[in-house]
Coordinates of C-alpha atoms and ligand atoms in Angstrom, one line a residue:
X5 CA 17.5 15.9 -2.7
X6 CA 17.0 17.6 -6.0
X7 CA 14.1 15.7 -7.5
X8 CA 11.8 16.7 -10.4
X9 CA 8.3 16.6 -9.7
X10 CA 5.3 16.2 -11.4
X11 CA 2.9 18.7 -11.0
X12 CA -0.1 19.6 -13.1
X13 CA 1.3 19.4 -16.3
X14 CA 4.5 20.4 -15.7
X15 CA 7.9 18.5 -14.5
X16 CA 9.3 20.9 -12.0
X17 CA 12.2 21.5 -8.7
X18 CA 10.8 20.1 -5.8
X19 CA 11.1 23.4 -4.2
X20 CA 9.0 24.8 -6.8
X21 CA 6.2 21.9 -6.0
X22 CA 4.0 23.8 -3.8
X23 CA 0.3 23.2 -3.4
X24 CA -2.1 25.6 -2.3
X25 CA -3.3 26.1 1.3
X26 CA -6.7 26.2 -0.1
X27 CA -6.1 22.6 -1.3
X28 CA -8.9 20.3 -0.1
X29 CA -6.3 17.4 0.0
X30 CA -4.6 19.2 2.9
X31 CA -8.0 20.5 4.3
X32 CA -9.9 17.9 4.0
X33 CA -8.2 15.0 3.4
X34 CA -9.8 14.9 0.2
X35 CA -8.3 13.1 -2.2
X36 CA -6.7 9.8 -3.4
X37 CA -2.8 8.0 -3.6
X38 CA -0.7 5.2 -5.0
X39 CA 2.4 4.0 -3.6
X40 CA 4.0 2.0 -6.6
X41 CA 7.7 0.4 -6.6
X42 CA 10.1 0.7 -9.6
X43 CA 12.6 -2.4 -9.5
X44 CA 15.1 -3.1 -12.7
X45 CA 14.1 -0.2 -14.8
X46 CA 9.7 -1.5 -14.6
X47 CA 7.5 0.1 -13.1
X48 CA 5.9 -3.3 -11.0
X49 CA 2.0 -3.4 -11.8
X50 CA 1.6 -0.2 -13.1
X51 CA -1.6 -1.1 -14.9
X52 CA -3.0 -2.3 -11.6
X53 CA -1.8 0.8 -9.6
X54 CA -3.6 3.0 -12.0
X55 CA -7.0 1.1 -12.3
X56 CA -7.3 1.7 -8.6
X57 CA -6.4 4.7 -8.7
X58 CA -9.1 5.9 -10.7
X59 CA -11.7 3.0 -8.6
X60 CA -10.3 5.0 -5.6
X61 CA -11.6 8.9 -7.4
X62 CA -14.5 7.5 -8.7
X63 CA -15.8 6.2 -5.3
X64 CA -15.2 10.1 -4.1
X65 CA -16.6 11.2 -6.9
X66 CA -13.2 12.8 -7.8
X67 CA -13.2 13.3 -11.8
X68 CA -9.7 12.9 -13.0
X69 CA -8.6 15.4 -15.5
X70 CA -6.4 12.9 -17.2
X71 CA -6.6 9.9 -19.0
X72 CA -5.2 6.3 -17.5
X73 CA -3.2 6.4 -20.3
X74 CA -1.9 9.8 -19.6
X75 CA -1.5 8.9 -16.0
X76 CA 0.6 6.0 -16.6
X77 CA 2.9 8.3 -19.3
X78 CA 3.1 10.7 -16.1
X79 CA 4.7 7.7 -13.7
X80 CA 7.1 6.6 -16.5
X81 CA 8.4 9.9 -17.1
X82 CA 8.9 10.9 -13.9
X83 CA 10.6 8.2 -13.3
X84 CA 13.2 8.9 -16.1
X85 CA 13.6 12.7 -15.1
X86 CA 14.9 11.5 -11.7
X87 CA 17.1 8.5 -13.5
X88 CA 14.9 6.0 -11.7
X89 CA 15.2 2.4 -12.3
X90 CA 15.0 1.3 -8.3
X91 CA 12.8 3.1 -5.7
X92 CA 9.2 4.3 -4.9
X93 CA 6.7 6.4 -6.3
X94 CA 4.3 8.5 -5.1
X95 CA 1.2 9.5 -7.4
X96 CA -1.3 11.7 -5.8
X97 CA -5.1 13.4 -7.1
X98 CA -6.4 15.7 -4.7
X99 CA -9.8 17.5 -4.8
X100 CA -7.7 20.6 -5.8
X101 CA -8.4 24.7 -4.5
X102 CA -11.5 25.5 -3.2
X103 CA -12.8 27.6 -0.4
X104 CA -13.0 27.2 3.1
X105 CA -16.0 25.1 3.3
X106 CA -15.6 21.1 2.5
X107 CA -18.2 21.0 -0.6
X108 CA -16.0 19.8 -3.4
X109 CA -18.0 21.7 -5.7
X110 CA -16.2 24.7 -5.4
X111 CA -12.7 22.4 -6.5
X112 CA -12.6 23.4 -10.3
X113 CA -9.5 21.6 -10.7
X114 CA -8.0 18.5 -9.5
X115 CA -4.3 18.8 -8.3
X116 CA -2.2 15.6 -9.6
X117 CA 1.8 15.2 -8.5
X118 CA 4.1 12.7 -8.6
X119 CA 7.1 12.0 -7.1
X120 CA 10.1 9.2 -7.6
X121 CA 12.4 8.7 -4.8
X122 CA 12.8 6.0 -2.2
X123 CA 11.4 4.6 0.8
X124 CA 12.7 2.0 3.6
X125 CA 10.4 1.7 6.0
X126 CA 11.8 -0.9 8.4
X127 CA 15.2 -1.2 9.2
X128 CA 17.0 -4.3 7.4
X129 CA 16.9 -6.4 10.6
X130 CA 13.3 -7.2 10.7
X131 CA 13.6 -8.3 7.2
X132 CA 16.1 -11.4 8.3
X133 CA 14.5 -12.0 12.1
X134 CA 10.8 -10.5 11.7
X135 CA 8.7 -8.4 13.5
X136 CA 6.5 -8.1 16.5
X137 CA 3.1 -7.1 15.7
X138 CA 0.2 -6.2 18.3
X139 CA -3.5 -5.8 18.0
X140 CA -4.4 -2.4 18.6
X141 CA -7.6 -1.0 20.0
X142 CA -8.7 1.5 16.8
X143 CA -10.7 -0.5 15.0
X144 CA -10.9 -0.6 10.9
X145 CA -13.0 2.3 9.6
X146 CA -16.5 1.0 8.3
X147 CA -16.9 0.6 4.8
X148 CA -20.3 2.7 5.1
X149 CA -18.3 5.5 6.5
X150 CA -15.4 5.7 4.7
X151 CA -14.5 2.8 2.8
X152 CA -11.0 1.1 3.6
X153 CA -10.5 -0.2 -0.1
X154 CA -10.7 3.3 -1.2
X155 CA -7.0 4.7 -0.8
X156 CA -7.7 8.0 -0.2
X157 CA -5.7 10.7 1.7
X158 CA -7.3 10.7 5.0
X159 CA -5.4 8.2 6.7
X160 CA -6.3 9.5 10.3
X161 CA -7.8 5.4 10.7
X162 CA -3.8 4.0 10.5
X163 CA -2.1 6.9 11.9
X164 CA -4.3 6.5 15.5
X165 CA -3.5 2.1 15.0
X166 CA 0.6 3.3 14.4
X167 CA 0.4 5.4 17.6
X168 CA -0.8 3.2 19.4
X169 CA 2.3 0.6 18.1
X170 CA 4.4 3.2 18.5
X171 CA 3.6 4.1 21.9
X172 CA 3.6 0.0 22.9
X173 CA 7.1 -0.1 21.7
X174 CA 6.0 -2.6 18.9
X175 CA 6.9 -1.7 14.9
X176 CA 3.3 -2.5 13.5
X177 CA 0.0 -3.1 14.6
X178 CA -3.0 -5.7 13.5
X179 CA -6.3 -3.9 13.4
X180 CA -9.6 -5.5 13.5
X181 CA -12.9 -4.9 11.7
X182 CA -16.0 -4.1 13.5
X183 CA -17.1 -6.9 14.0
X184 CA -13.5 -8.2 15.7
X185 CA -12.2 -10.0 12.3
X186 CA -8.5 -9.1 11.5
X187 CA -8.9 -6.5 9.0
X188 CA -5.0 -5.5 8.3
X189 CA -1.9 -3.5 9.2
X190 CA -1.5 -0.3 9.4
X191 CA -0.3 -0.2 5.6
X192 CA -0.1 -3.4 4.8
X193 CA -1.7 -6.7 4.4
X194 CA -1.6 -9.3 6.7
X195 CA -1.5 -13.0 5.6
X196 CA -1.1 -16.5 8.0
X197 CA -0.1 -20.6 7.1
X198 CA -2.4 -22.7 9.2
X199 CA -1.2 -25.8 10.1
X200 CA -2.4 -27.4 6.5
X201 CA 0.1 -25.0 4.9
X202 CA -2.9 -23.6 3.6
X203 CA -2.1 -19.5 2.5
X204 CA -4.9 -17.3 4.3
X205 CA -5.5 -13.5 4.2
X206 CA -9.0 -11.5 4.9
X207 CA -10.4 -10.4 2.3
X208 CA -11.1 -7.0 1.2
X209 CA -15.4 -7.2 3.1
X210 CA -13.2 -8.1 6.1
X211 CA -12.0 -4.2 6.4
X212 CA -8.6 -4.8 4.3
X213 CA -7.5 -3.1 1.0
X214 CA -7.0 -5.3 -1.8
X215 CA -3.0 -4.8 -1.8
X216 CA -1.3 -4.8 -5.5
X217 CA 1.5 -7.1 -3.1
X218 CA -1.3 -9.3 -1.4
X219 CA -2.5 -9.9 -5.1
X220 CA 0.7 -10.8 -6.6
X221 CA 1.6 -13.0 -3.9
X222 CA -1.7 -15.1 -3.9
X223 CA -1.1 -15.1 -7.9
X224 CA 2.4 -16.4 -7.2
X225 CA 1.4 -18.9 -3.9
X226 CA -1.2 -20.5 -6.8
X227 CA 1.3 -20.8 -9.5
X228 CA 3.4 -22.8 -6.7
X229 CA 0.5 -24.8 -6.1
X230 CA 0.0 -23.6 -2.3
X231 CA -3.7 -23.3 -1.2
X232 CA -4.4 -19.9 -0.9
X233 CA -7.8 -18.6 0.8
X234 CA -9.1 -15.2 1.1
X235 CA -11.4 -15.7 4.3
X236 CA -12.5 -14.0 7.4
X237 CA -9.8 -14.5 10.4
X238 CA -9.8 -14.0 14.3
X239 CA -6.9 -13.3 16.2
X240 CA -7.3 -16.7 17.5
X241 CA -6.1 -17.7 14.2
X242 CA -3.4 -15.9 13.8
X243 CA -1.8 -17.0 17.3
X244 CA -1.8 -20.3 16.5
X245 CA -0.6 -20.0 12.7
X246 CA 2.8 -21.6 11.3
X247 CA 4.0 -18.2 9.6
X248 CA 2.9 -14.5 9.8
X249 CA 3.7 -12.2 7.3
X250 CA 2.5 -8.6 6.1
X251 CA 2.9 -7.3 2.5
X252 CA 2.7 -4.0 0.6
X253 CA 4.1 -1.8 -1.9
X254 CA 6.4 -0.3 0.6
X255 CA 6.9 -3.1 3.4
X256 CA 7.4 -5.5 0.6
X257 CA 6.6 -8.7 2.3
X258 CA 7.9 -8.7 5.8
X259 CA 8.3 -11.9 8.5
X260 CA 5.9 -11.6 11.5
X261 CA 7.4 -13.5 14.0
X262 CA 5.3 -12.2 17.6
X263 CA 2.3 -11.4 17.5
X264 CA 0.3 -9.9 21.3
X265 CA 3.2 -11.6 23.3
X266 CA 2.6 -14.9 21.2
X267 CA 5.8 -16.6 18.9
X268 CA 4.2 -17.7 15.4
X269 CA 5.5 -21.2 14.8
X270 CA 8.7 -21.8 15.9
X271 CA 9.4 -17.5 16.8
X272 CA 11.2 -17.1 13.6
X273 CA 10.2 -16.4 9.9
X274 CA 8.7 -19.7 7.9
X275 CA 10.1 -21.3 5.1
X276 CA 7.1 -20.2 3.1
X277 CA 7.3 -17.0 3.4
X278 CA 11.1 -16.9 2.3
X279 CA 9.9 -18.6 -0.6
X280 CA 7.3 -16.1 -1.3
X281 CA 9.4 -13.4 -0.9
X282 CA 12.5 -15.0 -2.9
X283 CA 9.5 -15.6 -5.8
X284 CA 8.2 -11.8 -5.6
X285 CA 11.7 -10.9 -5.7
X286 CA 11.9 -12.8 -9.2
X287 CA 8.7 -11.5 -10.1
X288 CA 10.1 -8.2 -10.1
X289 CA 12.4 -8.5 -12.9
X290 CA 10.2 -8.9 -15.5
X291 CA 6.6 -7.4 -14.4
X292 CA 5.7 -3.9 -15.8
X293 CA 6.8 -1.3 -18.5
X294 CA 10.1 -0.7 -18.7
X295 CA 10.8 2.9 -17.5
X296 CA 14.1 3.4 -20.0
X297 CA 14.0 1.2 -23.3
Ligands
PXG29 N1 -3.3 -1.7 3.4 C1 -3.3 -0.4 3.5 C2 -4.2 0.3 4.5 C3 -2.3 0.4 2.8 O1 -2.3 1.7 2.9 C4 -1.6 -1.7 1.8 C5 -2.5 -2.4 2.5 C6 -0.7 -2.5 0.8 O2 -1.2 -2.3 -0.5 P1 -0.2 -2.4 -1.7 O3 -1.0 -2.1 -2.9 O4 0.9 -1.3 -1.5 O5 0.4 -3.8 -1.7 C7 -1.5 -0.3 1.9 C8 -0.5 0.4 1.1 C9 3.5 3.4 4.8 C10 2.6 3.5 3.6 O6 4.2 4.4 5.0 C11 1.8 2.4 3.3 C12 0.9 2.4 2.2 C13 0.8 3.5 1.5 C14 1.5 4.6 1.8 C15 2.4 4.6 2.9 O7 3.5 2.4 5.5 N2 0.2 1.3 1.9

């Protein structure tokens, strides 16, 4: 593809951006990502990207070796390298080279890339007609064990719930907390209209990350004057909702229109959630820094 990659310090090939073996982000899974959209030359909530970023290292008790500041210069330039205005960006922090043995002590030096290209990650179709979803039997991993609002590389938690959707023929899956409460997709946030057109999403003690798209759709459902509620919900709940849809930084904000075997509402996407996603889609052209001035 020919892309120019960050890579500690340096703006490089991307067949030059190699990472060690020794790399406790490919060892260990020891490290923390953003996924973050570019759309009309801006970078779309770049500041909020970043803060959790560095909530995300700090939990791991990763010390960045950069500023936020610097961090957010990184993404923009990037960007312009590659002559990005539209697409998806990838900003990563591992642990960095250490031994053999998981302590992160012996990591001197955090590894940071970034990388601007694109991502589609379901065909346009399911965009107009929606998707089927199905509750899968991997459960959310407990925040005492390894938190789900940190977004850190070991994504071994999603990867068993997509093989499971995967293998059941479905495109995404709806895990559950512990405790049975929907937590969220498999990368994305899952939200419901109950029959008082009333907005409702878990929220983030219910297992799910606290989405840079979930928030900017609740911010935008309030502005319309929808009610919006972050509460815990049961699958009960979500078969007998009006709409379904998921959203991330990725996804976007995608129709759910099946859910176990069940049609939401009347089977096809709601007339909220086009308006939601018409309004993101809005939102879009003016949110951020602007990449080229
Ligand atoms: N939940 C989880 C577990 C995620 O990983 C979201 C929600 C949505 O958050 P944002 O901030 O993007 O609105 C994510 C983000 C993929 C993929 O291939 C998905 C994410 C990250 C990387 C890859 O589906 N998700």
């Amino acid at each position: 593809m020919g892309l120019i990659i960050y890579l500690d310090g340096q703006y490089v090939p991307e067949e030059k951006a190699l990472v060690s073996v020794f790399d406790h982000g490919l060892l260990y899974g020891d490290g923390v990502f953003e996924g973050i959209r570019a759309y009309h030359n801006r970078v779309f909530r770049m500041d909020e990207h970043i803060l959790r970023l560095y909530k995300s290292a700090r939990s791991i008790a990763l010390q960045m070796p950069i500023t936020e500041d610097e961090m957010k210069e990184i993404v923009l330039e990037t960007c312009r390298r590659n002559d990005l205005r539209d697409g998806y960006i990838r900003l990563v922090v591992t642990r960095g080279a250490g031994d053999l043995g998981l302590d992160p002590r012996k990591c001197h030096k955090p590894t940071v890339f970034c990388i601007a290209a694109s991502i589609q990650l379901y065909p346009e179709e399911f965009y107009q007609k929606g998707l089927e979803l199905i509750t899968v039997a991997t459960r959310r991993n407990l925040p005492e064990a390894c938190n789900p609002q940190v977004k850190s590389l070991n994504y071994l938690n999603n990867i068993y719930a997509k093989i499971e959707a995967n293998l059941a023929g479905v495109p995404e899956a709806i895990m559950l907390n512990q405790q049975g409460y929907v937590a969220e997709a498999t990368g994305d946030n899952i939200f419901i209209v109950d029959d008082s057109s009333t907005l409702i999403t878990p929220p983030a003690a219910a297992g799910a990350l606290e989405g840079v798209t979930r928030n900017a759709v609740m911010e935008i459902a309030v502005k319309k004057g929808i009610k919006v509620e972050e509460r815990m919900m049961t699958r009960y709940d979500v078969y007998n909702s009006l709409e379904c849809f998921l959203t991330g930084t990725a996804a976007e904000v995608i129709p759910a229109v099946k859910v176990d075997g069940r049609p939401i509402g009347d089977g096809m996407p709601g007339r909220l959630t086009w308006e939601l996603i018409e309004s993101l889609r809005e939102l879009t052209k003016t949110d951020g820094p602007l990449i080229f001035k």
